[in-house]
Tab-separated table of C-alpha atoms and ligand atoms in Angstrom:
chain	number	residue	atom	x	y	z
A	1	MET	CA	14.052	4.514	-7.498
A	2	LYS	CA	14.676	6.635	-3.948
A	3	VAL	CA	11.728	6.974	-0.980
A	4	GLY	CA	11.460	8.941	2.490
A	5	VAL	CA	9.567	8.123	5.065
A	6	ILE	CA	8.358	10.978	7.460
A	7	GLY	CA	7.650	9.311	11.086
A	8	SER	CA	9.502	6.136	12.390
A	9	GLY	CA	6.355	5.249	14.147
A	10	ALA	CA	3.915	1.947	13.397
A	11	MET	CA	2.857	2.590	10.980
A	12	GLY	CA	6.030	4.524	8.746
A	13	THR	CA	8.780	1.809	10.003
A	14	GLY	CA	6.291	-0.862	8.442
A	15	ILE	CA	5.582	1.744	5.125
A	16	ALA	CA	9.672	1.440	4.852
A	17	GLN	CA	9.776	-1.642	4.982
A	18	VAL	CA	7.749	-2.434	2.106
A	19	ALA	CA	9.303	0.089	0.049
A	20	ALA	CA	12.737	-1.354	0.845
A	21	MET	CA	11.718	-5.131	0.086
A	22	ALA	CA	11.099	-3.421	-3.108
A	23	SER	CA	13.684	-2.335	-4.316
A	24	CYS	CA	13.652	1.501	-2.899
A	25	VAL	CA	16.507	2.457	-1.640
A	26	VAL	CA	14.905	3.721	1.888
A	27	VAL	CA	15.632	7.023	3.874
A	28	VAL	CA	13.464	7.187	7.237
A	29	TYR	CA	13.049	10.570	8.633
A	30	ASP	CA	11.782	11.387	12.353
A	31	ASN	CA	12.356	14.399	14.843
A	32	ASN	CA	13.399	11.568	17.812
A	33	LEU	CA	15.754	10.613	17.484
A	34	SER	CA	14.984	7.414	19.524
A	35	ALA	CA	11.666	6.898	18.109
A	36	LEU	CA	14.907	6.445	14.809
A	37	ASP	CA	16.312	4.060	16.981
A	38	LYS	CA	13.269	1.260	17.806
A	39	SER	CA	12.872	1.687	13.576
A	40	LYS	CA	15.966	0.349	13.043
A	41	ALA	CA	16.600	-1.940	15.529
A	42	SER	CA	12.436	-3.376	14.209
A	43	LEU	CA	13.084	-3.482	10.958
A	44	ASP	CA	16.422	-5.329	11.683
A	45	ALA	CA	14.331	-7.952	13.334
A	46	THR	CA	11.930	-8.264	10.699
A	47	PHE	CA	14.250	-8.838	7.959
A	48	ALA	CA	16.722	-11.482	10.305
A	49	LYS	CA	13.742	-13.300	11.456
A	50	LEU	CA	12.265	-12.955	7.510
A	51	GLU	CA	16.048	-14.398	6.139
A	52	GLY	CA	15.746	-16.493	8.648
A	53	LYS	CA	12.410	-18.275	7.437
A	54	GLY	CA	13.493	-18.862	3.667
A	55	LYS	CA	11.471	-15.429	2.803
A	56	LEU	CA	14.309	-13.169	2.598
A	57	PRO	CA	17.507	-14.123	0.707
A	58	ASP	CA	19.859	-10.964	2.154
A	59	ALA	CA	18.502	-9.379	5.252
A	60	LYS	CA	21.712	-7.548	4.984
A	61	ALA	CA	21.312	-6.214	1.963
A	62	VAL	CA	17.757	-5.164	2.670
A	63	MET	CA	18.972	-3.028	5.503
A	64	ALA	CA	22.039	-1.441	3.874
A	65	ARG	CA	19.231	0.148	1.624
A	66	LEU	CA	17.832	1.739	4.776
A	67	SER	CA	18.542	4.974	6.359
A	68	PHE	CA	17.450	7.206	9.202
A	69	THR	CA	17.681	10.659	9.402
A	70	ASN	CA	16.780	13.281	11.677
A	71	SER	CA	17.756	15.919	9.283
A	72	LEU	CA	14.618	16.867	6.973
A	73	SER	CA	17.350	17.513	3.753
A	74	GLY	CA	18.326	14.301	4.384
A	75	LEU	CA	15.033	13.320	1.926
A	76	ALA	CA	16.622	16.175	-1.271
A	77	ASP	CA	17.121	13.945	-3.620
A	78	CYS	CA	13.912	11.568	-2.694
A	79	ALA	CA	11.560	10.733	-5.380
A	80	LEU	CA	8.359	9.430	-3.754
A	81	VAL	CA	8.718	11.037	-0.086
A	82	ILE	CA	5.590	9.162	2.685
A	83	GLU	CA	4.531	11.182	5.569
A	84	ALA	CA	3.595	9.561	8.598
A	85	ILE	CA	3.403	11.621	11.543
A	86	VAL	CA	1.219	12.446	14.222
A	87	GLU	CA	-2.500	12.590	12.700
A	88	HIS	CA	-3.024	16.792	13.521
A	89	LEU	CA	-4.024	18.976	10.524
A	90	GLU	CA	-1.566	21.746	11.659
A	91	VAL	CA	1.713	19.809	12.390
A	92	LYS	CA	0.823	17.841	8.857
A	93	LYS	CA	0.680	20.670	6.808
A	94	GLN	CA	3.585	22.344	8.757
A	95	LEU	CA	6.041	19.913	8.195
A	96	PHE	CA	5.537	19.666	3.984
A	97	ALA	CA	5.511	23.508	3.531
A	98	SER	CA	9.688	22.591	4.788
A	99	LEU	CA	9.080	19.240	3.153
A	100	GLU	CA	8.335	21.343	-0.514
A	101	ALA	CA	11.957	23.768	-0.022
A	102	GLN	CA	13.881	20.369	0.250
A	103	VAL	CA	12.809	17.706	-2.017
A	104	GLY	CA	13.589	18.111	-5.504
A	105	GLU	CA	10.791	19.348	-8.894
A	106	GLY	CA	9.586	16.140	-9.261
A	107	CYS	CA	9.108	14.742	-6.006
A	108	ILE	CA	5.904	13.195	-5.001
A	109	LEU	CA	4.700	14.003	-1.777
A	110	ALA	CA	2.292	11.875	0.183
A	111	THR	CA	0.464	11.612	3.239
A	112	ASN	CA	-0.921	8.241	4.916
A	113	THR	CA	-2.931	10.152	6.819
A	114	SER	CA	-6.277	7.954	7.783
A	115	SER	CA	-8.824	11.165	8.805
A	116	LEU	CA	-7.773	14.600	7.253
A	117	SER	CA	-8.433	16.348	4.373
A	118	VAL	CA	-5.710	15.133	1.918
A	119	THR	CA	-6.869	18.566	-0.136
A	120	ALA	CA	-6.001	20.577	3.246
A	121	ILE	CA	-2.347	19.057	3.104
A	122	ALA	CA	-1.877	19.459	-0.417
A	123	ALA	CA	-3.026	22.889	-0.093
A	124	ALA	CA	0.308	24.085	2.373
A	125	CYS	CA	2.632	22.889	-0.752
A	126	VAL	CA	3.279	26.095	-3.187
A	127	LYS	CA	3.116	22.841	-5.688
A	128	PRO	CA	-0.072	21.209	-4.205
A	129	GLU	CA	-0.019	19.040	-7.788
A	130	ARG	CA	2.087	16.884	-6.552
A	131	VAL	CA	0.379	15.492	-3.804
A	132	LEU	CA	-1.579	13.073	-2.919
A	133	GLY	CA	-2.934	10.866	-0.040
A	134	LEU	CA	-1.627	6.993	0.139
A	135	HIS	CA	-3.613	5.416	3.162
A	136	PHE	CA	-1.548	2.023	4.322
A	137	PHE	CA	-3.713	0.029	6.348
A	138	ASN	CA	-2.117	-1.604	9.773
A	139	PRO	CA	0.506	-3.505	9.418
A	140	PRO	CA	1.782	-2.178	5.895
A	141	PRO	CA	3.342	-5.316	5.544
A	142	LEU	CA	0.548	-7.608	5.630
A	143	MET	CA	-2.177	-5.583	4.463
A	144	ALA	CA	-2.476	-5.126	0.539
A	145	LEU	CA	-4.347	-2.814	-0.128
A	146	VAL	CA	-3.207	0.644	-0.365
A	147	GLU	CA	-5.956	3.737	-0.662
A	148	VAL	CA	-5.144	6.093	-2.680
A	149	VAL	CA	-6.868	9.923	-2.795
A	150	PRO	CA	-6.221	12.799	-4.808
A	151	ALA	CA	-6.900	16.056	-3.725
A	152	ILE	CA	-8.867	18.080	-5.594
A	153	GLN	CA	-5.731	19.793	-6.897
A	154	THR	CA	-3.823	16.643	-7.896
A	155	SER	CA	-2.708	16.790	-11.149
A	156	PRO	CA	-4.258	13.028	-12.808
A	157	GLU	CA	-0.389	12.369	-13.465
A	158	VAL	CA	1.386	12.097	-10.101
A	159	ALA	CA	-2.057	10.029	-9.383
A	160	LYS	CA	-1.251	8.091	-11.601
A	161	LEU	CA	2.228	7.297	-11.218
A	162	ALA	CA	2.055	6.975	-7.723
A	163	ASN	CA	-0.861	4.681	-8.444
A	164	GLN	CA	1.500	2.337	-10.746
A	165	ILE	CA	4.534	2.551	-8.519
A	166	MET	CA	2.195	0.773	-6.048
A	167	MET	CA	1.368	-1.820	-7.963
A	168	ASP	CA	5.348	-2.161	-8.541
A	169	TRP	CA	5.482	-2.606	-4.569
A	170	GLY	CA	3.012	-5.034	-3.912
A	171	LYS	CA	-0.170	-3.582	-2.891
A	172	THR	CA	-3.629	-3.061	-4.888
A	173	PRO	CA	-4.154	0.437	-4.876
A	174	VAL	CA	-7.627	1.719	-5.150
A	175	ILE	CA	-8.385	4.959	-6.237
A	176	ALA	CA	-10.882	6.958	-3.078
A	177	LYS	CA	-12.371	10.431	-3.541
A	178	ASP	CA	-10.985	12.446	-0.850
A	179	THR	CA	-13.991	12.350	1.285
A	180	PRO	CA	-14.435	11.818	5.237
A	181	GLY	CA	-12.675	8.189	5.585
A	182	PHE	CA	-11.706	7.272	2.376
A	183	ILE	CA	-13.588	4.386	1.070
A	184	VAL	CA	-12.629	1.655	3.769
A	185	ASN	CA	-12.778	4.045	7.409
A	186	ARG	CA	-16.218	5.228	5.774
A	187	VAL	CA	-18.135	2.209	4.071
A	188	ALA	CA	-17.297	0.137	7.469
A	189	ARG	CA	-18.760	2.724	9.561
A	190	PRO	CA	-21.779	0.379	10.171
A	191	PHE	CA	-20.125	-2.626	11.072
A	192	TYR	CA	-19.414	-1.049	14.032
A	193	GLY	CA	-22.258	1.621	14.597
A	194	GLU	CA	-24.815	-0.575	13.912
A	195	ALA	CA	-23.554	-3.378	15.755
A	196	LEU	CA	-22.879	-0.981	19.085
A	197	ARG	CA	-26.990	0.537	18.262
A	198	ILE	CA	-28.791	-3.274	18.264
A	199	TYR	CA	-26.357	-3.757	21.714
A	200	GLU	CA	-27.846	-0.976	23.313
A	201	GLU	CA	-31.197	-0.898	22.435
A	202	GLY	CA	-31.206	-4.640	24.164
A	203	ILE	CA	-32.195	-6.628	21.343
A	204	ALA	CA	-28.977	-8.474	22.091
A	205	ASP	CA	-25.681	-8.902	23.851
A	206	ILE	CA	-22.411	-8.193	22.820
A	207	ALA	CA	-21.823	-12.240	22.550
A	208	THR	CA	-24.593	-13.001	20.479
A	209	ILE	CA	-24.291	-10.147	17.711
A	210	ASP	CA	-20.472	-11.596	17.678
A	211	TRP	CA	-21.264	-14.603	17.588
A	212	ALA	CA	-24.307	-14.324	14.870
A	213	MET	CA	-21.968	-12.338	12.985
A	214	THR	CA	-19.309	-14.997	11.881
A	215	THR	CA	-21.536	-17.903	11.887
A	216	PHE	CA	-24.271	-16.385	9.944
A	217	GLY	CA	-22.850	-12.771	7.990
A	218	GLY	CA	-19.161	-14.724	7.827
A	219	TYR	CA	-16.704	-12.476	9.342
A	220	ARG	CA	-13.874	-13.312	10.802
A	221	MET	CA	-14.572	-11.324	14.296
A	222	GLY	CA	-17.405	-10.182	15.345
A	223	PRO	CA	-17.751	-6.623	16.180
A	224	PHE	CA	-17.096	-6.299	19.942
A	225	THR	CA	-14.418	-8.589	19.083
A	226	LEU	CA	-12.942	-6.677	16.475
A	227	MET	CA	-13.891	-2.668	18.371
A	228	ASP	CA	-11.727	-4.343	21.213
A	229	TYR	CA	-8.903	-5.541	19.436
A	230	ILE	CA	-8.225	-2.597	17.240
A	231	GLY	CA	-8.635	-0.096	20.614
A	232	HIS	CA	-11.297	1.488	21.259
A	233	ASP	CA	-8.765	4.744	21.325
A	234	VAL	CA	-8.029	4.490	17.847
A	235	ASN	CA	-12.070	2.725	17.225
A	236	TYR	CA	-14.093	5.024	18.578
A	237	VAL	CA	-11.733	8.503	17.146
A	238	VAL	CA	-12.230	7.199	13.673
A	239	THR	CA	-16.381	7.160	14.636
A	240	GLU	CA	-16.261	10.544	16.171
A	241	THR	CA	-14.445	11.832	13.174
A	242	VAL	CA	-15.970	10.870	10.360
A	243	PHE	CA	-19.326	11.673	12.227
A	244	THR	CA	-17.629	15.111	12.627
A	245	SER	CA	-16.139	15.783	9.439
A	246	PHE	CA	-19.564	14.119	7.758
A	247	PHE	CA	-21.347	17.392	8.919
A	248	PHE	CA	-22.870	15.515	11.796
A	249	ASP	CA	-24.917	13.275	9.469
A	250	PRO	CA	-26.576	10.376	11.641
A	251	ARG	CA	-25.949	7.972	9.778
A	252	TYR	CA	-22.554	8.216	11.587
A	253	LYS	CA	-23.422	8.851	14.888
A	254	PRO	CA	-21.017	7.419	17.654
A	255	SER	CA	-22.232	5.889	21.088
A	256	PHE	CA	-21.757	6.276	24.316
A	257	SER	CA	-21.554	2.700	25.249
A	258	GLN	CA	-18.118	2.769	23.359
A	259	LYS	CA	-17.108	6.690	24.292
A	260	ARG	CA	-17.606	5.530	28.204
A	261	LEU	CA	-15.235	2.420	27.170
A	262	LEU	CA	-12.730	5.262	26.734
A	263	GLU	CA	-13.423	7.745	29.200
A	264	ALA	CA	-12.620	4.684	31.618
A	265	GLY	CA	-8.820	3.498	30.075
A	266	TRP	CA	-10.738	-0.196	28.760
A	267	LEU	CA	-9.564	0.059	25.632
A	268	GLY	CA	-9.936	-3.466	24.605
A	269	ARG	CA	-7.337	-6.746	24.380
A	270	LYS	CA	-4.659	-3.456	25.231
A	271	SER	CA	-5.041	-2.473	28.099
A	272	GLY	CA	-6.614	-5.898	29.636
A	273	LYS	CA	-10.698	-4.355	29.400
A	274	GLY	CA	-13.289	-3.564	26.668
A	275	PHE	CA	-16.201	-4.862	25.944
A	276	TYR	CA	-14.665	-8.234	26.718
A	277	ASP	CA	-12.651	-9.086	29.970
A	278	TYR	CA	-8.764	-10.486	28.597
A	279	SER	CA	-7.705	-10.907	32.542
A	280	SER	CA	-8.666	-14.425	32.096
A	281	PRO	CA	-6.912	-16.250	29.532
A	282	GLU	CA	-9.764	-17.101	27.287
A	283	PRO	CA	-12.520	-14.164	27.453
A	284	GLN	CA	-16.333	-15.435	29.249
A	285	LYS	CA	-18.817	-15.240	26.265
A	286	THR	CA	-21.695	-16.792	26.405
A	287	ALA	CA	-23.850	-16.103	23.263
A	288	ILE	CA	-28.481	-16.914	23.005
A	289	GLU	CA	-27.553	-18.893	20.199
A	290	ASP	CA	-31.527	-18.231	18.940
A	291	ALA	CA	-30.912	-18.653	15.063
A	292	ALA	CA	-33.861	-16.755	13.705
A	293	LEU	CA	-32.364	-13.361	16.244
A	294	GLY	CA	-29.373	-13.847	14.771
A	295	LEU	CA	-30.039	-13.765	11.000
A	296	GLU	CA	-31.546	-10.587	12.002
A	297	ILE	CA	-28.732	-9.543	13.335
A	298	VAL	CA	-26.430	-10.049	9.930
A	299	ASP	CA	-29.674	-8.467	8.289
A	300	ARG	CA	-29.959	-5.813	9.876
A	301	ILE	CA	-25.863	-4.162	9.922
A	302	ASN	CA	-25.336	-6.156	6.653
A	303	ALA	CA	-28.086	-3.632	5.388
A	304	MET	CA	-26.478	-0.764	6.552
A	305	LEU	CA	-23.055	-1.928	5.432
A	306	ILE	CA	-24.762	-2.788	1.931
A	307	ASN	CA	-26.606	1.109	1.641
A	308	GLU	CA	-23.468	2.832	2.843
A	309	ALA	CA	-21.693	1.453	-0.258
A	310	VAL	CA	-24.632	1.442	-1.915
A	311	ASP	CA	-24.570	5.426	-1.493
A	312	ALA	CA	-20.441	5.375	-1.980
A	313	LEU	CA	-20.853	4.327	-5.677
A	314	TYR	CA	-23.722	6.571	-5.921
A	315	LEU	CA	-21.431	9.734	-4.026
A	316	LYS	CA	-18.932	8.640	-6.727
A	317	VAL	CA	-16.304	7.931	-3.821
A	318	ALA	CA	-14.702	4.977	-5.693
A	319	THR	CA	-15.522	2.982	-9.146
A	320	ALA	CA	-17.959	-0.237	-8.244
A	321	ALA	CA	-14.594	-3.082	-8.767
A	322	ASP	CA	-12.615	-0.429	-6.272
A	323	LEU	CA	-15.095	-0.992	-3.445
A	324	GLU	CA	-15.232	-4.367	-4.023
A	325	LEU	CA	-11.338	-4.486	-2.790
A	326	ALA	CA	-11.565	-2.330	-0.824
A	327	MET	CA	-13.885	-4.288	1.387
A	328	THR	CA	-12.226	-7.221	1.144
A	329	LYS	CA	-8.920	-6.801	0.582
A	330	GLY	CA	-8.631	-4.266	3.489
A	331	VAL	CA	-11.142	-5.614	6.283
A	332	ASN	CA	-11.152	-8.807	5.253
A	333	TYR	CA	-14.787	-8.808	4.267
A	334	PRO	CA	-16.324	-12.658	2.704
A	335	GLN	CA	-17.292	-10.806	-0.265
A	336	GLY	CA	-17.674	-7.659	-1.241
A	337	LEU	CA	-20.398	-5.871	-0.379
A	338	LEU	CA	-21.973	-4.482	-4.004
A	339	ALA	CA	-22.418	-8.520	-4.652
A	340	LEU	CA	-23.942	-9.014	-1.040
A	341	ALA	CA	-26.369	-6.587	-2.337
A	342	ASP	CA	-26.803	-8.228	-5.442
A	343	SER	CA	-26.868	-11.829	-4.128
A	344	TRP	CA	-29.580	-10.616	-1.749
A	345	GLY	CA	-31.168	-8.597	-4.568
A	346	VAL	CA	-31.793	-4.645	-3.861
A	347	ALA	CA	-35.073	-5.194	-3.343
A	348	ARG	CA	-34.691	-7.149	-0.150
A	349	VAL	CA	-32.153	-4.917	0.600
A	350	LEU	CA	-34.514	-1.479	0.605
A	351	THR	CA	-37.008	-3.503	2.391
A	352	VAL	CA	-34.954	-4.383	5.637
A	353	LEU	CA	-33.512	-0.524	5.806
A	354	ASP	CA	-37.176	1.173	4.753
A	355	GLU	CA	-38.899	-1.121	7.870
A	356	LEU	CA	-35.472	-0.153	10.101
A	357	TYR	CA	-36.612	3.998	9.241
A	358	ARG	CA	-40.501	3.391	9.685
A	359	LYS	CA	-39.619	1.595	13.028
A	360	TYR	CA	-37.341	4.183	14.199
A	361	GLY	CA	-38.458	7.377	11.843
A	362	GLU	CA	-34.907	8.438	11.846
A	363	ASP	CA	-32.371	10.021	9.315
A	364	ARG	CA	-29.986	7.070	9.661
A	365	TYR	CA	-31.536	4.472	7.846
A	366	ARG	CA	-32.501	6.207	4.437
A	367	ALA	CA	-32.069	3.895	1.541
A	368	SER	CA	-29.354	5.457	-0.963
A	369	ALA	CA	-30.815	6.972	-3.986
A	370	LEU	CA	-28.943	4.429	-6.164
A	371	LEU	CA	-30.922	2.144	-3.769
A	372	ARG	CA	-34.121	2.475	-4.583
A	373	ARG	CA	-32.936	3.481	-7.666
A	374	ALA	CA	-31.669	0.092	-8.587
A	375	ALA	CA	-34.947	-1.749	-6.177
A	376	SER	CA	-37.146	0.316	-8.639
A	377	GLU	CA	-36.016	-1.102	-12.086
A	378	GLY	CA	-35.559	-4.250	-11.114
A	379	ALA	CA	-31.755	-4.352	-11.857
A	380	THR	CA	-28.256	-5.103	-10.376
A	381	ILE	CA	-25.568	-2.878	-8.492
A	382	LEU	CA	-23.040	-4.400	-10.359
A	383	ASN	CA	-23.497	-4.950	-14.269
B	1	LIG	P1	2.709	6.612	15.218
B	1	LIG	O1	3.167	7.499	16.845
B	1	LIG	O2	3.363	5.815	15.824
B	1	LIG	O3	4.417	7.029	15.233
B	1	LIG	C1	3.941	8.658	14.525
B	1	LIG	C2	6.581	9.103	14.473
B	1	LIG	O4	5.513	10.286	14.080
B	1	LIG	C3	6.338	8.580	15.543
B	1	LIG	O5	7.735	8.342	15.378
B	1	LIG	C4	6.741	10.390	16.045
B	1	LIG	O6	8.052	10.623	16.794
B	1	LIG	C5	6.483	11.259	14.710
B	1	LIG	N1	6.484	12.409	14.388
B	1	LIG	C6	5.410	13.021	14.771
B	1	LIG	N2	5.647	14.337	14.856
B	1	LIG	C7	6.371	14.633	14.010
B	1	LIG	C8	7.119	15.911	13.211
B	1	LIG	N3	5.941	16.712	13.183
B	1	LIG	N4	8.374	15.514	11.816
B	1	LIG	C9	9.177	14.210	12.455
B	1	LIG	N5	8.393	13.124	12.475
B	1	LIG	C10	7.223	13.301	13.368
B	1	LIG	O7	1.673	6.619	14.479
B	1	LIG	P2	1.313	5.153	13.314
B	1	LIG	O8	0.060	4.690	14.065
B	1	LIG	O9	2.598	5.487	12.689
B	1	LIG	O10	0.119	6.968	12.234
B	1	LIG	C11	1.424	7.746	11.544
B	1	LIG	C12	-0.098	8.421	10.340
B	1	LIG	O11	-0.299	7.170	9.368
B	1	LIG	C13	-0.952	8.769	10.668
B	1	LIG	O12	-1.050	10.450	10.426
B	1	LIG	C14	-2.323	8.259	10.882
B	1	LIG	O13	-3.665	8.759	11.018
B	1	LIG	C15	-1.756	6.939	9.989
B	1	LIG	N6	-2.434	6.138	9.889
B	1	LIG	C16	-2.128	5.149	11.491
B	1	LIG	C17	-2.904	3.684	10.789
B	1	LIG	C18	-2.842	2.831	12.265
B	1	LIG	O14	-3.547	2.069	12.250
B	1	LIG	N7	-2.234	3.187	13.446
B	1	LIG	C19	-3.732	3.406	9.555
B	1	LIG	C20	-3.530	3.918	8.447
B	1	LIG	C21	-2.750	5.441	8.610
């Protein structure tokens, strides 16, 4: 199968690697020659390293399946093209319109957008039924999850075929409705947002919240460590985009503490400073290790995460099974949030949320109708 990858940056290079390692012939297109050179050099080095470790029998053979071009016509006979250029709707629409003139009738056109409407991108094409979202996670070769996002115009056959191709590439595809943040970037919002809120209220400091979430929540990283790791330029912008795209639903409201870090250029680990200071080898983190406080923090953030997942299920953003897969494979949560709801008992989750709602009187804390219904019926979320 011949695959085109458009954009040879971080994501495009990773996607090209995945496709080439899955035996596809891959053409990488970028309008910037130095980006193409960098991508080629990086893939060369990656394959050589994998061969050295005994994880790839023949690096040269894989590299021989890849070619690099700065002309769109190079993508002419591809069966699938995946776009991973700059996150800008008008630029993507323009590209899709020109791309469609170059490829054959049967070619599937996919976008790796993380925050734009796939439907809006598809609308730029004469045959929007062949367009869908294939949202990989960073870095694509290591992250198994791919969110398959049919636009409202996408034909079921195209979605099914793309899903099968992802499985053939060894990925774990989940189907997400074309709604802001798809699954992961929507459901994970409270992990950051509620932690920031607790911090801003002065209930606990960042080190204590991180300690609580790793110690009692079982998360690999606390929210502040993770935000510093992702970078505030990325994490804040995702939050703001999701908030705006949801017509300013207060559940997704961004935080000023994080916005200020971004404005100061304190982007996290990559800039040497974020919530923590990375100028010394081991950033100073002194948590107040109070178990009662820690459990209260975890209950509050987990209740908000569960609510988000249950509401996504209620609004048919994805199936229960795909919601669970997405959060465990996409962001490595210790368990699916719907399973967590059932292990807590939905009544207890509802009590935590209703208590927050009573305390603050903010719509942010409204419980999902599905959670309320399950609690009143004594039902579980998963069957
Ligand atoms: P990047 O900035 O590393 O790479 C973008 C590449 O696209 C550059 O090489 C640039 O020269 C090229 N490009 C820009 N405009 C172009 C055009 N009109 N025609 C051809 N090439 C063009 O960006 P990155 O991080 O790889 O992201 C790409 C896409 O993937 C974005 O839509 C982003 O939202 C999405 N994404 C990013 C993730 C991440 O963690 N970085 C995760 C999942 C999705």
